[in-house]
mmCIF file of C-alpha atoms and ligand atoms in Angstrom:
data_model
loop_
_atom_site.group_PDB
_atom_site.id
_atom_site.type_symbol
_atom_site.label_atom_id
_atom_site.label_comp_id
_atom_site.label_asym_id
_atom_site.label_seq_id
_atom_site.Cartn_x
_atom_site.Cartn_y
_atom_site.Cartn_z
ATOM 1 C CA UNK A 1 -129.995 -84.002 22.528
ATOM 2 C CA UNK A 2 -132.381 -81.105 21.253
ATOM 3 C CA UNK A 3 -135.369 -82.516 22.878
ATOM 4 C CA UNK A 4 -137.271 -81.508 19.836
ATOM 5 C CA UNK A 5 -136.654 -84.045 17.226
ATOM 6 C CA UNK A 6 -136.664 -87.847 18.325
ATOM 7 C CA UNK A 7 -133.068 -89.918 18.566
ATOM 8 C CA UNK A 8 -134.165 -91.631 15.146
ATOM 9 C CA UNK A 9 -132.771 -95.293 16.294
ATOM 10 C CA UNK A 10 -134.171 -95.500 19.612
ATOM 11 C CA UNK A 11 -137.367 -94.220 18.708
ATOM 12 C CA UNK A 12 -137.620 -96.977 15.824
ATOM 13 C CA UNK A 13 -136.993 -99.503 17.992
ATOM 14 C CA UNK A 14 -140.023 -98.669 20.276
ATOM 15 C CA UNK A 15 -142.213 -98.332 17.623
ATOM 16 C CA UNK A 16 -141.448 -101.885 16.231
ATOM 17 C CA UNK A 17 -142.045 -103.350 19.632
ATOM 18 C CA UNK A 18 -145.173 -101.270 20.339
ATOM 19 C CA UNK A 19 -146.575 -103.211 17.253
ATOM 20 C CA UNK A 20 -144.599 -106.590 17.878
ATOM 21 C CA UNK A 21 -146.694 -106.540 21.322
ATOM 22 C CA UNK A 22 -150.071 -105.787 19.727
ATOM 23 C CA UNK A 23 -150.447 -101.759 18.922
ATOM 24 C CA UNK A 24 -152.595 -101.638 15.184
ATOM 25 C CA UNK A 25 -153.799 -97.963 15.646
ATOM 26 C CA UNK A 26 -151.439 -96.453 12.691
ATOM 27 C CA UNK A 27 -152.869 -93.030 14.484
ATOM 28 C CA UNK A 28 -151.324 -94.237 17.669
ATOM 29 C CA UNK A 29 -148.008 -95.202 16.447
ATOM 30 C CA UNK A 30 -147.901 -92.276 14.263
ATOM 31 C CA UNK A 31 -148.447 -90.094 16.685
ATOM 32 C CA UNK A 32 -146.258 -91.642 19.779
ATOM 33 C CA UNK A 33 -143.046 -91.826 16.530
ATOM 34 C CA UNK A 34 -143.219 -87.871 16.268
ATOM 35 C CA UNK A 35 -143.450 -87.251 20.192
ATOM 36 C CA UNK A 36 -139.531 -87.298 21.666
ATOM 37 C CA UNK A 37 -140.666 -89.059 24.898
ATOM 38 C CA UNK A 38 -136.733 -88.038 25.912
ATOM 39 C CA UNK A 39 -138.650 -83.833 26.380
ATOM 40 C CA UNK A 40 -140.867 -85.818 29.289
ATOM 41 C CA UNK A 41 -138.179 -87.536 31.567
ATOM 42 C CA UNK A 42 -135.337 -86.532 33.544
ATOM 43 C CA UNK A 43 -132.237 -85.315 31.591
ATOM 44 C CA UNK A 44 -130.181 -88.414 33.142
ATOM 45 C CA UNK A 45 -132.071 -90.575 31.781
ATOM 46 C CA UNK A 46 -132.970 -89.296 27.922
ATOM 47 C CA UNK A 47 -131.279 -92.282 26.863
ATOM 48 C CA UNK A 48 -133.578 -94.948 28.325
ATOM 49 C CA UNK A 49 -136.513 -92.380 27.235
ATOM 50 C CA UNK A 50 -137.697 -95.395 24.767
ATOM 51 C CA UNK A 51 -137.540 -98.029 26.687
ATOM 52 C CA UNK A 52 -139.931 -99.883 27.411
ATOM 53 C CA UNK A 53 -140.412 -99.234 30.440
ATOM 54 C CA UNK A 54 -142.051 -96.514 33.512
ATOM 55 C CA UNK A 55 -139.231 -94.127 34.869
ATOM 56 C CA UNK A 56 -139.826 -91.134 37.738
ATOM 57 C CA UNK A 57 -140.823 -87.700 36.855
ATOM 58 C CA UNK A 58 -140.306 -86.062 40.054
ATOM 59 C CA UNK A 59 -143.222 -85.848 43.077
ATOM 60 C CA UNK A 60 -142.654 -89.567 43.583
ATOM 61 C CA UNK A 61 -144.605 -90.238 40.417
ATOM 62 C CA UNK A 62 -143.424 -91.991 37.041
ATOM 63 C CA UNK A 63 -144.472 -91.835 33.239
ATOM 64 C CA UNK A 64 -146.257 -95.072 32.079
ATOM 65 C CA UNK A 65 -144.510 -97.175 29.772
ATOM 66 C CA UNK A 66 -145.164 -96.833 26.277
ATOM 67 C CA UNK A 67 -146.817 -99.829 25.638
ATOM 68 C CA UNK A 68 -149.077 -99.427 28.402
ATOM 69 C CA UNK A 69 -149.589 -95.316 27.003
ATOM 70 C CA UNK A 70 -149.657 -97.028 23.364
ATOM 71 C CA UNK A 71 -152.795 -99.200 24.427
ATOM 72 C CA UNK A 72 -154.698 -96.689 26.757
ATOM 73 C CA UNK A 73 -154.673 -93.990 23.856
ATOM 74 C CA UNK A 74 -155.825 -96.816 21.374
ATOM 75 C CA UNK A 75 -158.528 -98.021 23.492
ATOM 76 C CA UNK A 76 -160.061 -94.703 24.085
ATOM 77 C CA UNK A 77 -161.030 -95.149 19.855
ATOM 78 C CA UNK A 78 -160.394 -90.778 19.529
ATOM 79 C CA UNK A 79 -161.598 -88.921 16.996
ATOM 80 C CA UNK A 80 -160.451 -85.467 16.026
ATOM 81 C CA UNK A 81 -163.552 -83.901 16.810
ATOM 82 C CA UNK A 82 -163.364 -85.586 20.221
ATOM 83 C CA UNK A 83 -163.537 -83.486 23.634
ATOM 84 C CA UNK A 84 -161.227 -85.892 26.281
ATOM 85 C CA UNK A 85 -160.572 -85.488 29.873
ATOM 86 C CA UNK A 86 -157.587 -87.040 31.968
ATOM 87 C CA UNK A 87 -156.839 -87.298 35.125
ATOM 88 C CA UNK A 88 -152.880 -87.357 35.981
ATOM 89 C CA UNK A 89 -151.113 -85.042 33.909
ATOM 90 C CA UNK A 90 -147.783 -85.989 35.363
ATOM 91 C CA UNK A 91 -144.974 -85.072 33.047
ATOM 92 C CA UNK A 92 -147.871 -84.352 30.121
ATOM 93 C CA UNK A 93 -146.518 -87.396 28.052
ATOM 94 C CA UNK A 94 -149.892 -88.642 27.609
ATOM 95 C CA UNK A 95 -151.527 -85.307 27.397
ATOM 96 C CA UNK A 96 -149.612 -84.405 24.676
ATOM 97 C CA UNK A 97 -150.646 -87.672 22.638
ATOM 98 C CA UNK A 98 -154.410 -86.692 23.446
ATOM 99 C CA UNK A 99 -154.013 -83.814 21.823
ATOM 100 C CA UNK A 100 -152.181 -85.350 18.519
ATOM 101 C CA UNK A 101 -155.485 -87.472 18.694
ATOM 102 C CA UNK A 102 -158.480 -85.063 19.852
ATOM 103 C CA UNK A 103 -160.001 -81.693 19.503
ATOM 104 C CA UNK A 104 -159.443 -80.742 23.020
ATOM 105 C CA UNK A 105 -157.867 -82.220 26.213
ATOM 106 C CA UNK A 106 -158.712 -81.106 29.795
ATOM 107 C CA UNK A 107 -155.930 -82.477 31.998
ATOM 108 C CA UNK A 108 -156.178 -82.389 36.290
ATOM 109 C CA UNK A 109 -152.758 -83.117 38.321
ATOM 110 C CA UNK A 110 -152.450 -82.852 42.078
ATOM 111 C CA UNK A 111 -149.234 -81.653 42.152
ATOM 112 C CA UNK A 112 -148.705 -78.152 40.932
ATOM 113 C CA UNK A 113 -144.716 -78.519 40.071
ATOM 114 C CA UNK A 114 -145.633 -81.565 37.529
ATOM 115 C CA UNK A 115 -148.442 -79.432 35.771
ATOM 116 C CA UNK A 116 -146.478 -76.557 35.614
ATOM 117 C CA UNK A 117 -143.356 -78.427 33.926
ATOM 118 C CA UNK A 118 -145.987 -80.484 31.676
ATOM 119 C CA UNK A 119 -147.031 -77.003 30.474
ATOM 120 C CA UNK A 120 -143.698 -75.847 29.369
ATOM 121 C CA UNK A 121 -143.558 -78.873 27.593
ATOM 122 C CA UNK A 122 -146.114 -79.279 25.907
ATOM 123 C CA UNK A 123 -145.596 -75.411 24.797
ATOM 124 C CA UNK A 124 -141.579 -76.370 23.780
ATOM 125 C CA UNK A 125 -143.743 -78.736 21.129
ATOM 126 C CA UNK A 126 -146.495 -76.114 19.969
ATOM 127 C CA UNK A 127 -149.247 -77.831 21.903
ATOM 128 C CA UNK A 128 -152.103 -75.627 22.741
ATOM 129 C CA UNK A 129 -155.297 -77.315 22.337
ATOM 130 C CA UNK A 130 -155.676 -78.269 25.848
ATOM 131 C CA UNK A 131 -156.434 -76.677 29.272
ATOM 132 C CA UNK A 132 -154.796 -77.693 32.614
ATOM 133 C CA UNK A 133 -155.654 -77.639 36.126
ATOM 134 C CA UNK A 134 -154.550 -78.690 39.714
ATOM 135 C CA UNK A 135 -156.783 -80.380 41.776
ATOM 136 C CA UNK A 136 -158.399 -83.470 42.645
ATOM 137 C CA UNK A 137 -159.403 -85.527 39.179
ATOM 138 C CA UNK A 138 -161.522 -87.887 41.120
ATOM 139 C CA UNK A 139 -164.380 -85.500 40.747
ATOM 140 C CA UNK A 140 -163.672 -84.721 37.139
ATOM 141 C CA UNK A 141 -164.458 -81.350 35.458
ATOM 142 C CA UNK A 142 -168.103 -80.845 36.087
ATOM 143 C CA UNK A 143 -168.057 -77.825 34.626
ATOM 144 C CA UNK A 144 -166.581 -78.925 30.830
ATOM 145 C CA UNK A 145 -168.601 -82.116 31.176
ATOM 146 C CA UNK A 146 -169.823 -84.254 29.259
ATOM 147 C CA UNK A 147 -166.561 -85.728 28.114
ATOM 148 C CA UNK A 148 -166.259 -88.241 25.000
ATOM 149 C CA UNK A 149 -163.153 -89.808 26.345
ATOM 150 C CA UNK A 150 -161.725 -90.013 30.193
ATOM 151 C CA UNK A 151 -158.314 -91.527 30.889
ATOM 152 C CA UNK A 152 -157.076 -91.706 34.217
ATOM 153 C CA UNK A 153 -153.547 -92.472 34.426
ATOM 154 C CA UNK A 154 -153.659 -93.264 38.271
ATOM 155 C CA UNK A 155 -155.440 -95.747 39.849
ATOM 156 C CA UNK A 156 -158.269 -95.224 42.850
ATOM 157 C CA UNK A 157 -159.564 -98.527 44.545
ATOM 158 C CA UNK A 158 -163.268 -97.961 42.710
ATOM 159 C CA UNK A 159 -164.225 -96.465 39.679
ATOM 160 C CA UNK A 160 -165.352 -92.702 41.006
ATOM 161 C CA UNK A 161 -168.876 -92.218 39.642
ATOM 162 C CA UNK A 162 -168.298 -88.649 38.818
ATOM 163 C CA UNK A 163 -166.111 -90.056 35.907
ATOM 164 C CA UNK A 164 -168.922 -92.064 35.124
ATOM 165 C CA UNK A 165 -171.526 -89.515 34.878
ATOM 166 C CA UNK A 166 -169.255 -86.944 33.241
ATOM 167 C CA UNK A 167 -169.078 -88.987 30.334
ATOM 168 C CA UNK A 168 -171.027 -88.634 26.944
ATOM 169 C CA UNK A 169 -173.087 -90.686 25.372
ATOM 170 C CA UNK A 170 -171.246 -93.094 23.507
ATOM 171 C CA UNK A 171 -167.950 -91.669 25.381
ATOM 172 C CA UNK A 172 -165.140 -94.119 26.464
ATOM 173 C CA UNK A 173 -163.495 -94.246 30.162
ATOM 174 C CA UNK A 174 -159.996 -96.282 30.447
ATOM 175 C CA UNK A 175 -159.231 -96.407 34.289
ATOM 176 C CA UNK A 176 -156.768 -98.640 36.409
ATOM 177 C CA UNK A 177 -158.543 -100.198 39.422
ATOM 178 C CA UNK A 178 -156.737 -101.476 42.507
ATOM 179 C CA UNK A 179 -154.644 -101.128 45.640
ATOM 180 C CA UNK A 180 -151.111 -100.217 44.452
ATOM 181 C CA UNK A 181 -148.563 -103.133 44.406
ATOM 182 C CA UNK A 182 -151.342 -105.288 43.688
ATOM 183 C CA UNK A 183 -152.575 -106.616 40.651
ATOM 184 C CA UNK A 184 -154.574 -103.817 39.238
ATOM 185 C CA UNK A 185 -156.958 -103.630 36.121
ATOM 186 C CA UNK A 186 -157.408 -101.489 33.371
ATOM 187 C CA UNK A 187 -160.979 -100.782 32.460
ATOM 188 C CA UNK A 188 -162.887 -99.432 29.657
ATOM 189 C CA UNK A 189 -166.431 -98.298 30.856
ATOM 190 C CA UNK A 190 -168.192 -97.566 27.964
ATOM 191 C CA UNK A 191 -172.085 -95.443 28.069
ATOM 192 C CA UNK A 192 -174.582 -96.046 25.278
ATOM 193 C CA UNK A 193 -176.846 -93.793 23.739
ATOM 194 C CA UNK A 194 -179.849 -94.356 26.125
ATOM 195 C CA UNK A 195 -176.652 -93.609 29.274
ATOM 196 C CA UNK A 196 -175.847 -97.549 29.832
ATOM 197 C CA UNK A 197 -173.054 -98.510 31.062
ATOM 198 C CA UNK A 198 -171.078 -101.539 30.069
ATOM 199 C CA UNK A 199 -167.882 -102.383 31.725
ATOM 200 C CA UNK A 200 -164.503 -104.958 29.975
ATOM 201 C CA UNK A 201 -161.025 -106.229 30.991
ATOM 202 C CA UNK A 202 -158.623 -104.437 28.724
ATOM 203 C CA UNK A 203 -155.700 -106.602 31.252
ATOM 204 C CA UNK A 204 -153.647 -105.895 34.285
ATOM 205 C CA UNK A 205 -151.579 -102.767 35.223
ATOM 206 C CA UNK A 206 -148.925 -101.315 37.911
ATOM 207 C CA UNK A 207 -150.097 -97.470 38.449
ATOM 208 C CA UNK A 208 -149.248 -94.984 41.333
ATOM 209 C CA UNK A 209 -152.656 -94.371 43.081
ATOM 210 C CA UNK A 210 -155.469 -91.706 42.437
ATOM 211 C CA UNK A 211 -154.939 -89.601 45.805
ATOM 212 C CA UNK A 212 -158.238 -87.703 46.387
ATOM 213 C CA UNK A 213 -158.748 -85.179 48.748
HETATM 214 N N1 SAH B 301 -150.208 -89.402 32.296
HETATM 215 C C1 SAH B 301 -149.010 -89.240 33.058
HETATM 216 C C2 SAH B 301 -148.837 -90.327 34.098
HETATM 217 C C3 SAH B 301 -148.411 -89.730 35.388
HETATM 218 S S1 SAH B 301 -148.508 -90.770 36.787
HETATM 219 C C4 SAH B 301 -147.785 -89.090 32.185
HETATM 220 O O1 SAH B 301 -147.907 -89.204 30.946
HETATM 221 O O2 SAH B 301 -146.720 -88.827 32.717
HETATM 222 C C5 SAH B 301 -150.072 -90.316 37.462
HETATM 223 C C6 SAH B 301 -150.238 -88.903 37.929
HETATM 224 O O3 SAH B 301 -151.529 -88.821 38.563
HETATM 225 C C7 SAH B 301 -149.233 -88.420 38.964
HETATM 226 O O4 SAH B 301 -148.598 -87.287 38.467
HETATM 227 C C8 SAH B 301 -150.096 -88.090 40.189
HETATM 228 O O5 SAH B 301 -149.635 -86.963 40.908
HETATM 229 C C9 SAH B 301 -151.452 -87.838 39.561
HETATM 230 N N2 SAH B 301 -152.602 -87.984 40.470
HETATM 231 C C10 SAH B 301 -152.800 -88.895 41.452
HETATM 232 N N3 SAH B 301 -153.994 -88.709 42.045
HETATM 233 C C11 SAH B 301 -154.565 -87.643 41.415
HETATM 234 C C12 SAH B 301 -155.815 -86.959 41.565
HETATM 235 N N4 SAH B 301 -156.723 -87.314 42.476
HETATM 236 N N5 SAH B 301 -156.062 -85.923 40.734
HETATM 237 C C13 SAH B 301 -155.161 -85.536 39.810
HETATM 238 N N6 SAH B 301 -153.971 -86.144 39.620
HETATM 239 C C14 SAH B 301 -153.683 -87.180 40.411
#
């Protein structure tokens, strides 16, 4: 396995059940069929790299499953000219889709090991156009706000209002809510033009939990 180009058959079959379960965002799909999700997950387990399902990245952590990846980027409604912040690099699976989808991508991971491998692979794939950092993602990026799409890819018990604020008008936030093992939600938050915010149920969710400091 190369890591570079996609095992054709496996990859296939994700995409057809990514839109048997709902996915329409051709962008999406396009984008998740040219990423080889095998570069983001342990060697041992390349081969159940399109599965449908989470698997452990090291630190305790695990990459989301596609579909649940495949309906958090579609949600956020990107456009290329769009500035996006997330919080949970992880193994950078996401983060590399953000930047298939997005102008720029400002990604914050606690754990300095998982940015640091996310890094190398989002370089191994020519990524560039985002910025990474290690800290504490509950209090955003205050300095590279306003952001037109957040995604947090771990989930804190409440929605931290510093993700709230740091959002521009008309921006997007998709954030898990909820005690781990628990049911949790997904959430879109989205701001208006005159800085309302309006709040729907996108469904439920199993995330690690948003540690802050
Ligand atoms: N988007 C990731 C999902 C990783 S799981 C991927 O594609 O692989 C969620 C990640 O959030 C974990 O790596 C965890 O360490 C990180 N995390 C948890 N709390 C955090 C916080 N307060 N700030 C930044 N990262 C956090």
């Amino acid at each position: 396995m190369t890591g570079l180009s996609p095992n054709p058959i496996r990859m296939k079959r994700m995409l057809t059940e990514l839109e048997e379960r709902g996915i329409r965002d051709i962008r999406v799909l396009d984008v998740m069929g040219k990423i080889p999700r095998e570069l983001f997950v342990p060697k041992a387990l390349a081969r159940e790299a399109y599965d449908n399902a989470a698997l452990p990245i090291g630190e305790n952590q695990t990459i989301s499953q596609p579909l649940v990846v495949a309906k958090m980027s579609e949600a956020l409604q990107l456009k290329p000219t769009h500035k996006v912040l997330e919080i949970g690099t992880g193994c950078g699976y996401q983060a590399a889709i953000l930047c298939k989808l997005a102008r720029r991508v400002y990604t914050i991971e606690r754990f300095e090991s998982l940015s640091a491998n996310a890094e190398k692979r989002l370089a191994t794939l020519g990524i560039n156009n985002y910025v990474a950092m290690v800290g504490d993602g509950s209090k955003g990026w205050p300095q590279q706000a306003p952001f037109d799409a957040i995604i947090a890819t771990a989930a804190p018990e409440e929605v931290p209002a510093a993700l709230l604020e740091q959002l521009a008008p008309n921006g997007t936030l998709i954030i898990p809510i909820g005690e781990q093992n628990k049911r949790q939600e997904l959430v879109r938050y989205t701001k208006n033009n005159a800085g309302e915010m309006s709040k729907n149920l996108l469904g439920y969710v199993d995330f690690v939990p948003l540690v802050s400091d």
